[in-house]
Coordinates of C-alpha atoms in Angstrom, one line a residue:
Chain A
M1 CA 34.2 42.1 -26.6
S2 CA 31.9 45.1 -26.4
L3 CA 28.7 44.9 -24.0
L4 CA 26.7 44.3 -27.0
E5 CA 28.6 41.6 -28.2
K6 CA 29.0 39.9 -24.7
L7 CA 24.9 40.2 -24.5
L8 CA 24.4 38.7 -27.8
F9 CA 26.9 35.9 -27.2
T10 CA 25.5 35.1 -23.8
G11 CA 22.0 35.2 -25.3
L12 CA 22.8 32.9 -28.2
F13 CA 24.6 30.5 -25.7
A14 CA 21.3 30.5 -23.4
V15 CA 19.1 29.7 -26.3
G16 CA 21.5 27.0 -27.4
L17 CA 21.4 25.3 -24.0
L18 CA 17.7 25.5 -23.7
A19 CA 17.1 24.3 -27.3
A20 CA 19.5 21.2 -27.3
P21 CA 17.8 18.8 -25.0
A22 CA 14.4 19.5 -26.6
R23 CA 15.2 18.3 -30.0
A24 CA 14.2 14.7 -30.3
F25 CA 16.6 13.6 -33.0
D26 CA 19.6 14.4 -30.5
F27 CA 18.1 11.2 -28.8
G28 CA 17.8 8.2 -31.2
R29 CA 16.2 8.3 -34.5
P30 CA 13.0 8.2 -36.4
A31 CA 11.4 5.0 -36.8
T32 CA 10.2 4.0 -40.2
P33 CA 6.7 2.3 -41.0
E34 CA 8.4 -0.6 -42.6
E35 CA 10.6 -1.5 -39.4
I36 CA 7.8 -0.9 -37.1
K37 CA 5.9 -3.3 -38.9
L38 CA 8.5 -6.1 -38.2
W39 CA 8.1 -5.8 -34.6
D40 CA 4.8 -4.6 -34.2
I41 CA 3.2 -8.0 -33.4
D42 CA 0.8 -7.6 -30.6
V43 CA -2.7 -8.5 -31.0
G44 CA -5.7 -7.1 -29.0
P45 CA -8.6 -8.4 -27.5
D46 CA -10.6 -6.6 -30.5
G47 CA -8.6 -8.5 -33.0
K48 CA -6.4 -5.3 -33.7
G49 CA -3.1 -6.4 -35.0
L50 CA -4.2 -9.7 -36.3
P51 CA -2.6 -10.4 -39.8
D52 CA -4.3 -11.7 -42.9
G53 CA -4.3 -15.5 -43.2
S54 CA -6.4 -18.3 -41.7
G55 CA -6.0 -21.9 -40.3
T56 CA -8.3 -24.9 -40.3
V57 CA -8.6 -27.4 -37.0
A58 CA -7.6 -30.1 -39.4
R59 CA -4.3 -28.3 -40.4
G60 CA -3.9 -27.3 -36.9
K61 CA -3.7 -31.1 -35.7
Q62 CA -0.9 -31.9 -37.9
V63 CA 1.1 -28.6 -36.8
F64 CA 0.5 -29.3 -33.0
S65 CA 1.8 -32.8 -33.6
D66 CA 5.1 -31.7 -35.2
N67 CA 5.5 -28.7 -33.2
C68 CA 3.8 -28.6 -29.8
A69 CA 2.7 -32.3 -28.5
A70 CA 6.2 -32.9 -27.4
C71 CA 5.7 -30.7 -24.6
H72 CA 2.0 -30.2 -24.1
G73 CA 0.7 -33.8 -24.9
E74 CA -0.8 -35.5 -28.2
N75 CA -4.2 -33.8 -27.3
G76 CA -3.1 -30.9 -25.1
Q77 CA -3.0 -33.0 -21.9
G78 CA -0.7 -34.9 -20.0
G79 CA 2.6 -33.2 -21.4
I80 CA 5.6 -32.0 -19.2
K81 CA 4.3 -28.3 -19.8
D82 CA 1.2 -26.4 -19.6
R83 CA -2.1 -28.4 -20.1
L84 CA -4.1 -26.7 -22.8
A85 CA -7.6 -28.5 -22.9
G86 CA -10.1 -29.4 -20.5
G87 CA -10.6 -28.4 -16.6
Q88 CA -13.7 -26.6 -17.4
G89 CA -16.0 -26.4 -14.2
T90 CA -13.0 -26.8 -11.8
L91 CA -12.1 -23.2 -11.1
A92 CA -14.2 -23.2 -7.9
S93 CA -12.8 -26.4 -6.7
S94 CA -10.0 -27.4 -4.5
M95 CA -8.0 -28.2 -7.4
P96 CA -8.6 -25.9 -10.1
V97 CA -7.3 -26.8 -13.6
K98 CA -6.4 -23.6 -15.5
T99 CA -6.2 -24.3 -19.4
V100 CA -7.0 -22.3 -22.7
G101 CA -10.6 -23.7 -22.5
S102 CA -11.4 -23.4 -18.7
F103 CA -9.5 -19.9 -17.8
W104 CA -8.2 -18.1 -21.0
P105 CA -10.7 -15.0 -21.6
Y106 CA -9.7 -14.2 -25.1
A107 CA -9.1 -16.2 -28.0
T108 CA -6.9 -13.5 -29.5
T109 CA -4.4 -13.8 -26.6
L110 CA -4.0 -17.5 -27.7
F111 CA -2.7 -16.4 -31.4
D112 CA -0.8 -13.7 -29.8
Y113 CA 1.2 -16.0 -27.4
I114 CA 1.8 -18.7 -29.9
H115 CA 2.9 -16.0 -32.4
R116 CA 5.4 -14.3 -30.0
A117 CA 6.5 -17.4 -27.8
M118 CA 6.1 -20.6 -29.1
P119 CA 7.1 -23.1 -29.8
Y120 CA 9.6 -22.6 -27.1
P121 CA 13.0 -23.4 -28.9
T122 CA 12.1 -21.7 -31.9
P123 CA 9.7 -18.8 -31.0
G124 CA 8.2 -17.3 -34.3
S125 CA 9.0 -20.0 -36.6
L126 CA 5.4 -21.0 -37.4
S127 CA 3.9 -19.2 -40.2
T128 CA 0.7 -16.9 -39.9
D129 CA -1.4 -19.9 -41.2
E130 CA 0.2 -22.1 -39.2
T131 CA -0.2 -20.2 -36.1
Y132 CA -4.0 -19.6 -36.9
A133 CA -4.3 -23.4 -37.6
V134 CA -2.8 -24.6 -34.2
T135 CA -4.9 -21.8 -32.4
A136 CA -7.9 -23.3 -34.3
Y137 CA -6.7 -26.8 -33.0
I138 CA -6.3 -26.0 -29.6
L139 CA -9.9 -24.1 -29.4
S140 CA -11.2 -27.5 -31.0
L141 CA -9.6 -29.6 -28.2
N142 CA -11.7 -27.4 -25.8
G143 CA -14.8 -27.5 -27.7
I144 CA -14.8 -24.0 -28.7
V145 CA -14.5 -24.4 -32.4
S146 CA -15.8 -27.4 -34.3
A147 CA -13.7 -30.2 -35.6
D148 CA -14.2 -28.8 -39.1
G149 CA -13.6 -25.4 -38.3
K150 CA -11.1 -22.8 -39.0
V151 CA -10.1 -19.2 -37.7
D152 CA -9.0 -16.0 -39.1
R153 CA -8.6 -12.2 -38.2
E154 CA -12.5 -11.9 -38.5
S155 CA -13.7 -14.9 -36.5
L156 CA -11.2 -15.2 -33.9
P157 CA -12.0 -11.9 -31.7
K158 CA -15.9 -13.0 -32.2
I159 CA -15.2 -16.3 -30.3
R160 CA -16.6 -15.8 -27.0
M161 CA -14.4 -17.8 -24.5
P162 CA -16.1 -19.7 -21.8
N163 CA -14.2 -17.8 -19.0
R164 CA -14.7 -14.5 -20.5
D165 CA -16.8 -13.1 -17.5
G166 CA -14.5 -14.9 -15.1
F167 CA -12.2 -12.2 -14.2
I168 CA -12.9 -9.0 -11.8
P169 CA -10.4 -6.1 -12.4
Q170 CA -8.7 -5.1 -9.1
P171 CA -10.8 -1.6 -8.6
E172 CA -7.5 0.5 -8.6
F173 CA -6.5 -0.4 -12.1
D174 CA -9.8 -1.5 -13.7
P175 CA -9.5 -0.5 -17.4
A176 CA -13.1 0.5 -17.4
R177 CA -12.9 2.8 -14.8
L178 CA -9.4 4.0 -14.6
F179 CA -9.4 6.9 -17.0
R180 CA -12.9 7.7 -17.2
K181 CA -13.3 11.6 -17.2
K182 CA -14.9 12.8 -14.2
Chain B
M1 CA 22.3 -33.3 19.2
S2 CA 20.4 -35.2 16.3
F3 CA 19.7 -32.1 14.5
K4 CA 21.1 -31.8 11.2
A5 CA 22.1 -28.6 9.4
P6 CA 20.7 -28.1 5.9
D7 CA 24.0 -26.6 4.7
D8 CA 26.5 -24.3 6.3
L9 CA 23.9 -22.1 7.8
L10 CA 24.2 -23.1 11.5
P11 CA 27.1 -22.5 13.3
R12 CA 28.3 -25.4 15.6
P13 CA 27.3 -25.2 19.1
A14 CA 29.8 -23.1 20.9
K15 CA 31.9 -24.9 23.3
V16 CA 33.1 -22.0 25.2
S17 CA 31.4 -20.1 27.8
R18 CA 29.6 -17.1 26.5
R19 CA 31.4 -14.0 27.2
G20 CA 28.9 -11.0 26.6
F21 CA 27.6 -10.0 23.2
V22 CA 29.6 -11.8 20.5
G23 CA 29.6 -15.2 22.0
G24 CA 25.6 -14.9 22.6
L25 CA 25.0 -14.6 19.1
S26 CA 23.6 -17.9 18.1
A27 CA 22.6 -18.4 14.6
G28 CA 22.9 -17.0 11.1
V29 CA 24.9 -14.8 9.2
L30 CA 26.7 -13.3 12.3
G31 CA 26.7 -16.3 14.2
A32 CA 28.9 -18.3 11.3
V33 CA 31.5 -15.7 12.0
A34 CA 31.2 -15.5 15.9
T35 CA 31.8 -19.1 15.9
E36 CA 34.9 -18.8 14.4
A37 CA 36.1 -16.4 17.1
A38 CA 34.3 -18.6 19.8
G39 CA 36.2 -21.6 18.9
A40 CA 39.7 -20.0 19.7
E41 CA 40.4 -20.3 23.6
T42 CA 42.5 -17.3 23.7
L43 CA 43.8 -14.8 21.2
A44 CA 47.1 -16.5 21.2
D45 CA 45.3 -19.3 19.1
I46 CA 44.6 -16.7 16.4
P47 CA 46.8 -17.4 13.2
D48 CA 49.7 -15.0 12.6
R49 CA 49.3 -12.3 10.1
G50 CA 51.2 -12.5 6.8
P51 CA 51.2 -11.1 3.2
G52 CA 47.9 -12.0 1.5
A53 CA 47.2 -12.9 -2.1
D54 CA 47.5 -11.0 -5.0
L55 CA 45.1 -8.0 -6.0
G56 CA 42.8 -9.0 -8.7
A57 CA 40.5 -7.1 -11.3
H58 CA 37.5 -7.9 -9.3
S59 CA 36.8 -9.0 -6.0
E60 CA 35.5 -12.6 -5.0
R61 CA 33.9 -13.8 -1.8
S62 CA 35.8 -15.3 1.1
R63 CA 36.3 -19.0 0.6
F64 CA 34.6 -19.1 4.1
V65 CA 31.4 -17.5 2.7
K66 CA 29.0 -19.9 1.2
I67 CA 26.2 -18.1 -0.1
D68 CA 24.0 -19.0 -3.3
R69 CA 20.5 -18.8 -4.8
I70 CA 18.3 -21.7 -5.3
P71 CA 17.1 -22.3 -8.7
E72 CA 13.5 -23.8 -8.5
A73 CA 11.6 -25.4 -11.2
T74 CA 7.9 -25.2 -9.5
P75 CA 6.9 -24.8 -5.9
G76 CA 8.8 -27.5 -3.8
K77 CA 10.8 -28.6 -6.6
R78 CA 14.2 -27.2 -5.8
N79 CA 18.0 -27.3 -6.6
V80 CA 16.9 -28.5 -9.8
D81 CA 19.1 -28.5 -13.3
P82 CA 19.5 -25.0 -14.4
G83 CA 17.8 -25.8 -17.6
D84 CA 14.5 -26.8 -15.6
A85 CA 14.7 -23.7 -13.4
I86 CA 12.0 -21.0 -14.0
N87 CA 13.4 -18.9 -11.1
S88 CA 16.4 -18.2 -8.6
K89 CA 15.7 -17.4 -5.1
T90 CA 17.6 -14.8 -3.0
P91 CA 19.3 -16.3 0.4
H92 CA 17.7 -13.8 2.7
Q93 CA 19.0 -16.1 5.8
K94 CA 22.4 -15.1 4.8
L95 CA 22.3 -11.4 4.1
V96 CA 22.4 -8.3 6.3
G97 CA 21.2 -4.7 5.5
N98 CA 18.8 -3.6 3.0
I99 CA 20.5 -3.8 -0.4
T100 CA 20.7 -7.2 -2.0
P101 CA 23.9 -8.3 -3.6
T102 CA 23.7 -8.1 -7.5
D103 CA 24.3 -11.6 -8.0
L104 CA 22.1 -12.7 -5.3
H105 CA 19.2 -10.7 -6.8
Y106 CA 16.4 -13.0 -7.3
E107 CA 15.7 -14.1 -10.9
R108 CA 12.5 -15.0 -12.7
S109 CA 12.7 -15.5 -16.5
H110 CA 10.1 -17.0 -18.8
S111 CA 12.6 -18.1 -21.7
G112 CA 16.0 -18.2 -20.2
V113 CA 18.7 -15.2 -20.1
P114 CA 19.2 -13.9 -23.8
D115 CA 22.7 -13.1 -24.6
I116 CA 22.3 -9.5 -25.8
D117 CA 25.0 -7.7 -27.5
P118 CA 24.1 -3.8 -26.5
A119 CA 25.5 -2.7 -29.7
Q120 CA 22.8 -4.8 -31.5
H121 CA 19.9 -3.8 -29.0
R122 CA 17.4 -1.2 -30.0
L123 CA 14.3 0.2 -28.0
L124 CA 11.5 0.9 -30.4
V125 CA 8.9 3.5 -28.9
H126 CA 5.9 3.9 -31.1
G127 CA 1.9 3.7 -31.3
M128 CA -0.4 6.6 -30.2
V129 CA 2.7 8.9 -30.7
R130 CA 3.6 12.1 -32.8
K131 CA 7.1 10.4 -34.0
P132 CA 7.9 7.1 -33.3
L133 CA 11.6 6.8 -32.2
V134 CA 14.5 4.0 -32.1
F135 CA 16.8 4.1 -29.2
S136 CA 20.1 2.6 -28.7
V137 CA 21.8 2.1 -25.5
D138 CA 24.1 5.0 -25.8
D139 CA 21.2 7.1 -26.5
L140 CA 19.5 6.0 -23.3
K141 CA 22.7 6.7 -21.4
R142 CA 23.1 10.4 -22.8
M143 CA 19.7 11.2 -21.4
P144 CA 18.9 12.8 -18.0
S145 CA 19.0 9.9 -15.5
V146 CA 17.3 9.1 -12.4
T147 CA 18.7 6.4 -9.6
R148 CA 16.6 5.0 -7.1
V149 CA 16.6 2.0 -4.8
V150 CA 13.7 -0.2 -4.9
F151 CA 12.4 -3.7 -4.4
I152 CA 11.4 -5.9 -7.2
E153 CA 9.2 -8.7 -6.1
C154 CA 8.0 -11.4 -8.2
T155 CA 4.0 -11.8 -8.1
G156 CA 4.5 -15.5 -6.8
N157 CA 6.7 -14.5 -4.0
G158 CA 5.5 -16.8 -1.0
W159 CA 3.9 -19.3 -3.2
E160 CA 5.1 -22.2 -0.9
N161 CA 2.6 -21.2 1.9
W162 CA -0.7 -21.0 0.1
K163 CA -2.1 -24.5 1.0
K164 CA 0.5 -25.8 3.7
A165 CA 3.6 -25.2 5.4
D166 CA 6.4 -27.5 4.5
P167 CA 8.6 -27.4 8.1
D168 CA 11.7 -28.2 6.2
I169 CA 12.3 -24.9 4.4
T170 CA 14.2 -21.9 4.8
V171 CA 13.2 -18.2 4.3
Q172 CA 14.9 -18.4 0.8
N173 CA 12.2 -20.8 0.0
T174 CA 9.2 -18.9 1.4
H175 CA 10.3 -15.4 0.5
G176 CA 13.2 -15.7 -1.9
L177 CA 11.5 -14.0 -4.9
V178 CA 12.0 -10.3 -3.6
S179 CA 15.5 -8.2 -3.6
T180 CA 16.1 -4.7 -3.4
N181 CA 18.8 -3.1 -5.7
E182 CA 19.6 0.5 -6.8
W183 CA 18.9 1.3 -10.3
T184 CA 19.9 3.9 -12.8
G185 CA 17.8 4.8 -15.8
V186 CA 15.7 7.3 -17.9
P187 CA 12.9 8.6 -16.5
L188 CA 9.4 7.1 -18.6
K189 CA 8.3 10.6 -18.6
F190 CA 11.4 11.8 -20.7
L191 CA 10.8 9.1 -23.2
I192 CA 7.1 10.1 -23.4
D193 CA 7.8 13.7 -23.9
L194 CA 10.5 12.8 -26.7
V195 CA 8.1 10.9 -29.0
G196 CA 5.2 12.9 -28.2
K197 CA 2.7 10.9 -26.6
D198 CA -1.2 11.1 -27.9
K199 CA -3.1 12.6 -25.0
G200 CA -5.8 9.9 -25.4
S201 CA -3.3 7.3 -24.8
N202 CA -3.4 6.2 -21.3
W203 CA -2.3 2.3 -21.6
M204 CA 1.4 1.4 -22.8
L205 CA 2.5 -2.2 -23.5
A206 CA 6.1 -2.9 -22.8
E207 CA 7.7 -5.9 -24.6
G208 CA 11.1 -7.9 -23.9
G209 CA 13.4 -9.1 -26.2
D210 CA 13.5 -12.6 -24.8
G211 CA 12.6 -15.7 -26.3
A212 CA 9.1 -15.3 -24.8
G213 CA 8.7 -11.7 -25.9
V214 CA 7.3 -11.1 -22.4
D215 CA 4.5 -8.3 -22.8
R216 CA 2.4 -6.2 -20.2
S217 CA 0.0 -3.6 -20.2
I218 CA 0.6 -0.8 -18.0
P219 CA -2.0 1.9 -17.1
L220 CA -0.3 5.4 -17.2
T221 CA -1.5 6.7 -14.1
D222 CA 0.3 9.9 -12.7
E223 CA 2.1 7.7 -10.1
I224 CA 3.7 5.3 -13.0
V225 CA 4.3 7.9 -15.5
N226 CA 6.1 9.8 -12.6
E227 CA 8.2 6.9 -11.3
A228 CA 8.6 4.3 -14.0
F229 CA 12.1 4.5 -15.7
V230 CA 14.1 2.6 -18.0
A231 CA 17.2 1.0 -16.4
Y232 CA 20.7 0.1 -17.6
G233 CA 22.3 0.5 -14.3
Q234 CA 22.1 -2.0 -11.5
N235 CA 23.9 -1.1 -8.1
G236 CA 26.4 1.2 -10.1
E237 CA 27.2 -1.1 -13.1
P238 CA 25.4 -2.3 -16.4
L239 CA 22.7 -4.6 -15.5
R240 CA 23.4 -8.0 -15.4
P241 CA 22.1 -10.4 -18.1
A242 CA 19.9 -12.1 -15.8
H243 CA 18.2 -8.9 -14.9
G244 CA 17.5 -7.5 -18.2
F245 CA 21.0 -6.3 -19.9
P246 CA 21.0 -4.1 -21.6
M247 CA 17.9 -2.1 -20.5
R248 CA 14.6 -3.0 -18.6
L249 CA 11.7 -1.1 -17.1
V250 CA 11.8 -0.6 -13.5
M251 CA 8.1 0.0 -12.0
P252 CA 8.6 1.0 -8.2
G253 CA 6.0 -1.0 -6.1
F254 CA 4.7 -2.9 -9.0
E255 CA 4.6 -6.7 -9.9
G256 CA 8.0 -8.0 -10.8
N257 CA 6.7 -9.2 -14.3
L258 CA 5.7 -5.8 -15.0
N259 CA 9.5 -4.5 -15.0
I260 CA 10.1 -5.9 -18.3
K261 CA 13.7 -7.3 -18.6
W262 CA 15.4 -6.8 -22.1
L263 CA 13.0 -4.2 -22.9
R264 CA 12.9 -3.6 -26.6
R265 CA 9.4 -2.1 -27.3
L266 CA 6.9 0.5 -25.7
K267 CA 3.9 0.9 -27.6
F268 CA 1.3 3.7 -26.6
G269 CA -2.3 2.6 -26.6
N270 CA -5.7 3.4 -25.2
A271 CA -6.9 0.0 -23.6
P272 CA -4.9 -3.0 -22.2
W273 CA -3.8 -5.7 -24.8
M274 CA -4.8 -8.7 -22.4
T275 CA -1.7 -10.7 -23.1
R276 CA -1.0 -14.2 -21.5
W277 CA 0.8 -12.5 -18.7
E278 CA -2.1 -10.6 -17.4
T279 CA -5.0 -13.2 -18.2
A280 CA -3.7 -17.0 -17.8
R281 CA -1.0 -15.8 -15.5
Y282 CA -0.5 -13.4 -12.8
T283 CA -4.1 -13.2 -12.2
Q284 CA -5.6 -14.5 -8.7
L285 CA -8.3 -17.1 -8.8
L286 CA -10.5 -16.6 -5.8
A287 CA -12.5 -19.4 -4.0
N288 CA -15.6 -18.6 -5.9
G289 CA -13.8 -19.5 -9.2
K290 CA -13.3 -15.8 -10.2
A291 CA -10.0 -14.4 -11.0
R292 CA -8.8 -11.1 -9.8
Q293 CA -7.2 -9.2 -12.7
F294 CA -4.8 -6.4 -13.0
Q295 CA -3.7 -6.5 -9.3
L296 CA -0.7 -4.8 -10.3
R297 CA 0.9 -3.4 -7.0
M298 CA 2.7 -5.4 -4.6
E299 CA 1.3 -5.2 -1.1
T300 CA 2.7 -4.5 2.4
N301 CA 4.8 -7.4 3.4
S302 CA 7.6 -8.6 5.9
V303 CA 9.2 -11.7 7.2
I304 CA 11.8 -12.3 9.8
T305 CA 15.1 -13.8 8.4
Q306 CA 16.9 -14.1 11.6
P307 CA 16.1 -16.5 13.0
S308 CA 14.2 -18.4 10.4
G309 CA 13.5 -21.7 9.1
M310 CA 16.0 -24.4 9.8
M311 CA 17.9 -22.4 12.1
Q312 CA 18.5 -23.3 15.6
I313 CA 18.7 -20.8 18.5
Q314 CA 19.7 -21.2 22.1
P315 CA 18.2 -20.0 25.2
G316 CA 18.9 -16.5 26.1
Y317 CA 19.7 -13.5 24.0
N318 CA 18.5 -13.6 20.5
R319 CA 18.2 -10.8 17.9
I320 CA 15.6 -11.0 15.6
S321 CA 16.0 -9.4 12.2
G322 CA 14.2 -9.3 9.4
L323 CA 13.0 -7.4 6.1
A324 CA 9.7 -5.2 5.3
W325 CA 8.7 -3.7 2.2
S326 CA 5.7 -2.1 0.6
G327 CA 4.4 -1.4 -3.0
H328 CA 2.4 1.3 -1.5
G329 CA 4.9 3.7 -0.2
A330 CA 7.6 3.5 2.8
I331 CA 7.3 1.1 5.9
A332 CA 6.0 3.2 8.7
K333 CA 6.6 0.5 11.1
V334 CA 7.2 -3.3 11.8
E335 CA 5.8 -5.0 15.0
I336 CA 7.1 -8.5 16.3
S337 CA 5.4 -11.0 18.2
T338 CA 7.5 -13.7 20.2
D339 CA 4.1 -15.2 21.6
G340 CA 2.3 -16.5 18.5
A341 CA 0.7 -13.1 17.7
S342 CA -0.7 -12.5 21.0
T343 CA 1.4 -9.6 22.1
W344 CA 3.5 -7.3 19.6
K345 CA 6.3 -5.1 19.9
Q346 CA 7.6 -2.5 17.6
A347 CA 11.0 -3.5 16.2
Q348 CA 13.6 -0.8 15.2
L349 CA 14.1 0.1 11.5
S350 CA 17.5 0.3 9.7
Q351 CA 18.0 3.7 8.0
P352 CA 17.3 4.9 5.2
V353 CA 13.6 3.8 5.1
L354 CA 12.7 4.4 1.6
S355 CA 9.6 4.3 -0.2
K356 CA 9.1 1.2 -2.0
A357 CA 12.4 -0.4 -1.0
Q358 CA 13.1 -3.2 1.5
V359 CA 14.0 -2.1 5.0
R360 CA 15.7 -4.2 7.6
F361 CA 14.0 -4.3 11.0
Q362 CA 15.5 -5.8 14.4
M363 CA 14.7 -6.5 18.0
D364 CA 16.4 -7.7 21.2
W365 CA 14.7 -10.7 22.6
V366 CA 15.6 -13.1 25.4
W367 CA 14.3 -16.5 24.7
D368 CA 13.1 -18.4 27.6
G369 CA 13.7 -21.7 26.3
K370 CA 9.8 -22.6 26.1
P371 CA 8.4 -23.4 22.6
T372 CA 6.7 -20.6 21.0
K373 CA 5.9 -19.0 17.7
I374 CA 7.4 -15.8 16.3
V375 CA 5.9 -13.3 13.5
S376 CA 6.3 -10.1 12.3
R377 CA 3.8 -7.4 10.6
S378 CA 4.3 -4.3 8.7
T379 CA 2.4 -1.2 8.2
D380 CA 3.3 1.2 5.6
D381 CA 2.8 5.2 5.6
Q382 CA -0.3 4.6 3.6
G383 CA -1.7 2.8 6.6
N384 CA -2.0 -0.6 5.0
V385 CA -1.2 -3.4 7.7
Q386 CA 0.2 -6.8 6.6
P387 CA -2.7 -9.3 7.1
D388 CA -2.6 -12.2 9.2
R389 CA -3.1 -15.7 7.4
Q390 CA -6.5 -16.5 8.5
S391 CA -8.0 -13.1 7.3
F392 CA -5.7 -13.3 4.2
I393 CA -7.0 -16.8 3.1
A394 CA -10.2 -16.0 4.1
A395 CA -10.2 -12.9 1.2
M396 CA -8.3 -14.8 -1.2
G397 CA -8.9 -18.6 -0.7
T398 CA -5.8 -20.9 -1.4
N399 CA -6.1 -21.1 -5.3
A400 CA -4.8 -17.6 -5.9
L401 CA -1.1 -18.7 -6.3
F402 CA 0.1 -14.9 -6.8
H403 CA 0.3 -11.8 -4.3
Y404 CA 0.7 -14.0 -1.0
N405 CA 1.5 -11.2 1.7
A406 CA 0.4 -12.9 4.8
Q407 CA 2.1 -12.7 8.1
Q408 CA 5.0 -15.4 8.3
T409 CA 5.0 -17.4 11.4
W410 CA 8.1 -19.3 12.4
S411 CA 7.8 -22.0 15.4
I412 CA 10.5 -22.6 17.6
D413 CA 10.6 -25.8 19.6
E414 CA 12.1 -26.8 23.0
A415 CA 15.3 -27.6 21.2
G416 CA 15.4 -24.2 19.5
R417 CA 14.8 -25.4 16.1
V418 CA 13.0 -22.8 13.9
R419 CA 10.5 -24.2 11.3
N420 CA 7.9 -22.8 8.8
V421 CA 4.3 -23.1 10.0
L422 CA 1.0 -21.5 8.8
A423 CA 0.4 -19.6 12.0

């Protein structure tokens, strides 16, 4: 091997070493838009991520009775699992009752959580419309949506929850201040 | 003596005269061993040697060692059917050293422990990125890795003592939701570079592949970007299912709930998602009815594990030992009071003292046999001091449920019985 060949070889080898770890396709594979859609279920407080569809309180009462009441009680109270209704006005007492109505700051969180995690034995088994309906029903149990009401992707983010202003961010991680440009 | 031991925790009172150091050890882990030796009048009573059992594919604990976590359903509802348990607590009163044995690392899950085939597990990284990617477990294992010893602590650790102190509980009950393991995985920063995160993205959603799909919004501060990693290794082996197999997020110093187990999605955005786990849960209700949110860091904390709740000590020499940790950094010092927080002495720290990992502390103590109270307080290298209970409750109220880090006091009565008290 001539000196030139040696230099060339070494140079190519070095380039190869440098290039290899920087190539993304060496690790994993591109995600397609179609498959991302399957998993991209999160819903933000601005309603981003909410799917098309809608649900009424009336329909939600039936869905709730069929899928939720066994654990949460017929009216979202008195069940073996989390109480979902009532408790407003108790947060500053010695026995606070934290429910969707008394504590949760965003209605969008309710849709997101039911959609991803409920019913406990079969998460994700409710249709989009059923999820909207049961969301509407739980909000109606708390007097936030009227008994003849319905919710959809437009109305849900606009609902102002009773405890919307009940949260104080820890200054170190306050979203309103954390990444503000100095 | 009418005192009844809760389990095998307490040694039988030594019948022989105490000779030097070993006989004087009175309770707990070493005590259980020492009692066996102390029961032998002479070395002639020690059983003869002989061939042992066959070697196995993996090693089990001695049949003389009984050591278990405690599955718990809610504060005070213990030793429940596993189907009703939401957590399982580490038996700190029976452990030594800084590292928690893998199978005794505490567990907190929100929809059971999924049985995931790693060949069928994928991590999707997407959102505000140049190129969304899908990774397999093997992909992660081929990447550059970091290995780090860190504590992970459930945000609810200490929840037994918010309102009252049950005198009949152990340190496993009061502080069993924190553990320290060595974790191995891929730096978050490496994944961020691979997908080409948009500079405008400063929050990340991490989501698990469990039934609850537990998800948390994580602020991408320099500290978090530099320290977080996606782990596939735990104490040198693949993660255990209870702790996130085949991959989990590790967030040194931050709420256990942020260390998303069975990780299957990272999504980059520019605002928090306000998931159930950062609104309805893991927020701290203050006395005025307002709730503290995004209190993501675990605070400076410590607890004496030896002697601790439900043990019984003898007058004379006792060795005090315990664990200290801080989500802010390394523990700088631990002080111990044996007179109910009137005077304090600095304890020794067992090396190595690592940032955001538990460290064992110890101190010699000669108990005069009079009733007293023992308590520890830690200070970290950022100057944070573990608060006394009174100041802590004055600031947080008694309804916060999460982020309890007040000093833990154990009372000792004239018979040497160690009990949980508020201060």
